[in-house]
Coordinates of C-alpha atoms in Angstrom, one line a residue:
M1 CA 0.0 0.0 0.0
F2 CA 2.2 3.0 1.3
K3 CA 5.9 2.4 1.4
S4 CA 7.0 5.8 2.3
I5 CA 4.8 8.2 4.3
L6 CA 5.7 11.8 5.1
V7 CA 4.1 13.2 8.2
A8 CA 4.1 17.1 8.4
I9 CA 4.2 18.1 12.0
D10 CA 3.7 21.7 13.4
L11 CA 5.8 21.6 16.5
N12 CA 3.6 24.5 17.9
D13 CA 0.4 22.7 17.5
P14 CA 0.2 19.4 19.6
M15 CA -2.8 18.4 17.4
S16 CA -0.7 17.9 14.4
W17 CA 1.1 15.0 16.0
E18 CA -1.6 13.9 18.4
Q19 CA -4.0 13.3 15.5
G20 CA -1.9 12.7 12.5
L21 CA 1.2 10.8 13.8
P22 CA -0.9 7.7 15.2
Q23 CA -2.7 7.3 11.9
A24 CA 0.5 7.6 9.9
A25 CA 2.2 5.1 12.2
E26 CA -0.7 2.5 11.8
L27 CA -0.7 2.9 8.0
A28 CA 3.2 2.4 7.9
K29 CA 2.9 -0.7 10.0
A30 CA 0.0 -2.2 8.1
S31 CA 1.9 -1.7 4.8
G32 CA 5.4 -2.3 5.9
G33 CA 6.4 1.2 5.2
A34 CA 8.6 3.8 6.7
L35 CA 7.7 7.2 8.1
H36 CA 9.4 10.5 7.3
L37 CA 8.7 13.1 10.1
M38 CA 9.1 16.6 9.1
T39 CA 8.6 20.1 10.4
V40 CA 9.3 23.4 8.8
V41 CA 10.8 26.5 10.4
P42 CA 9.3 29.4 8.4
D43 CA 11.8 31.8 7.0
M44 CA 11.5 35.6 7.5
G45 CA 10.2 36.1 3.9
M46 CA 11.9 39.6 3.6
P47 CA 15.5 40.7 4.2
L48 CA 14.0 43.8 6.1
V49 CA 12.4 41.6 8.5
E50 CA 15.5 39.6 9.3
E51 CA 17.1 42.8 10.7
F52 CA 14.7 42.6 13.7
F53 CA 16.0 39.1 14.8
P54 CA 19.2 38.3 16.6
A55 CA 22.2 37.0 14.5
H56 CA 22.1 33.3 13.7
Y57 CA 18.4 33.2 14.5
E58 CA 17.6 30.8 11.7
E59 CA 20.3 28.3 12.7
Q60 CA 19.2 28.4 16.4
A61 CA 15.6 27.8 15.3
L62 CA 16.6 24.8 13.0
T63 CA 18.6 23.3 15.9
A64 CA 15.8 23.8 18.4
A65 CA 13.2 22.2 15.9
K66 CA 15.4 19.2 15.3
E67 CA 15.7 18.6 19.0
R68 CA 12.1 18.9 19.5
L69 CA 11.2 16.6 16.5
D70 CA 13.7 14.0 18.0
Q71 CA 12.0 14.1 21.3
L72 CA 8.6 13.9 19.8
A73 CA 9.8 10.7 17.8
R74 CA 11.1 9.1 21.0
D75 CA 7.8 10.0 22.9
S76 CA 5.2 9.1 20.2
L77 CA 6.5 6.3 18.2
P78 CA 7.0 2.6 19.1
A79 CA 10.7 1.8 19.2
D80 CA 10.3 -0.5 16.2
T81 CA 8.9 2.0 13.8
P82 CA 11.3 2.8 11.0
H83 CA 11.4 6.6 10.6
T84 CA 13.6 9.3 9.4
Q85 CA 13.5 13.0 10.5
H86 CA 13.6 16.2 8.2
V87 CA 13.8 19.8 9.3
A88 CA 13.4 22.3 6.7
L89 CA 13.5 26.2 6.4
G90 CA 11.3 28.2 4.1
Q91 CA 7.8 28.3 2.9
I92 CA 5.8 25.5 4.6
T93 CA 3.8 24.4 1.7
Q94 CA 6.7 24.5 -0.8
R95 CA 9.1 22.5 1.7
I96 CA 6.4 19.9 2.3
V97 CA 6.0 19.1 -1.5
E98 CA 9.8 19.3 -1.9
T99 CA 10.4 16.8 0.9
A100 CA 7.8 14.5 -0.4
E101 CA 9.4 14.4 -3.8
Q102 CA 13.0 14.1 -2.3
T103 CA 12.0 11.2 -0.1
G104 CA 9.8 9.3 -2.6
A105 CA 6.9 9.5 -0.4
D106 CA 3.8 8.1 -1.7
L107 CA 1.4 9.7 1.0
I108 CA 1.6 12.8 3.0
V109 CA -0.2 13.0 6.3
M110 CA -1.0 16.2 8.0
A111 CA -3.5 17.4 10.5
S112 CA -5.9 20.4 9.9
H113 CA -8.1 22.6 12.2
D114 CA -11.7 22.9 11.3
P115 CA -11.8 25.5 8.6
D116 CA -12.3 29.1 9.4
L117 CA -13.9 30.6 6.3
A118 CA -12.6 34.1 6.7
Q119 CA -9.0 32.9 7.4
N120 CA -9.1 30.5 4.4
F121 CA -10.4 33.1 2.1
L122 CA -7.8 35.6 2.9
I123 CA -4.6 33.4 3.3
G124 CA -5.7 29.7 2.9
G125 CA -4.7 26.9 5.0
H126 CA -1.4 24.9 4.6
A127 CA -3.3 21.5 4.3
G128 CA -5.4 22.8 1.4
K129 CA -2.4 24.3 -0.3
V130 CA -0.6 21.0 0.0
V131 CA -3.4 19.0 -1.3
R132 CA -3.6 21.3 -4.4
R133 CA 0.2 21.1 -5.1
S134 CA 1.2 17.6 -4.0
P135 CA 2.1 15.0 -6.6
V136 CA 0.9 12.2 -4.2
S137 CA -2.0 11.5 -2.2
V138 CA -2.6 13.6 1.1
L139 CA -4.5 12.4 4.2
V140 CA -5.8 15.4 6.0
V141 CA -6.7 14.4 9.6
R142 CA -9.3 16.7 11.2
A143 CA -9.3 17.2 15.0

């Protein structure tokens, strides 16, 4: 069924791993597949904004995200679950789709909040953007 499953995790939102990670682990176990856990540290977007952050902020943020993802994997996955961790910097949707392509994922799993019509109209949700841009199937888990 699914041999390589990418699980997109927002480290600031426990729902993203409390809901999505158990389902992804169950799918991987049932199909003999492996998990790729990933999180994205958003970049500043504009050089002007970077001036307001301390030097080496992005490197420190990436290191902290990797440590948190490592701890999450230890706490949330059975010890025998094959997995790899990925931490990326940049635009969230773009990095998720790129990582899916780089890892050969055949499924992306991510959690999503109940839709807020005003927010989705103005900026759109990450899950919706990934669904529209992904070259593979996407399982969106609602909380």
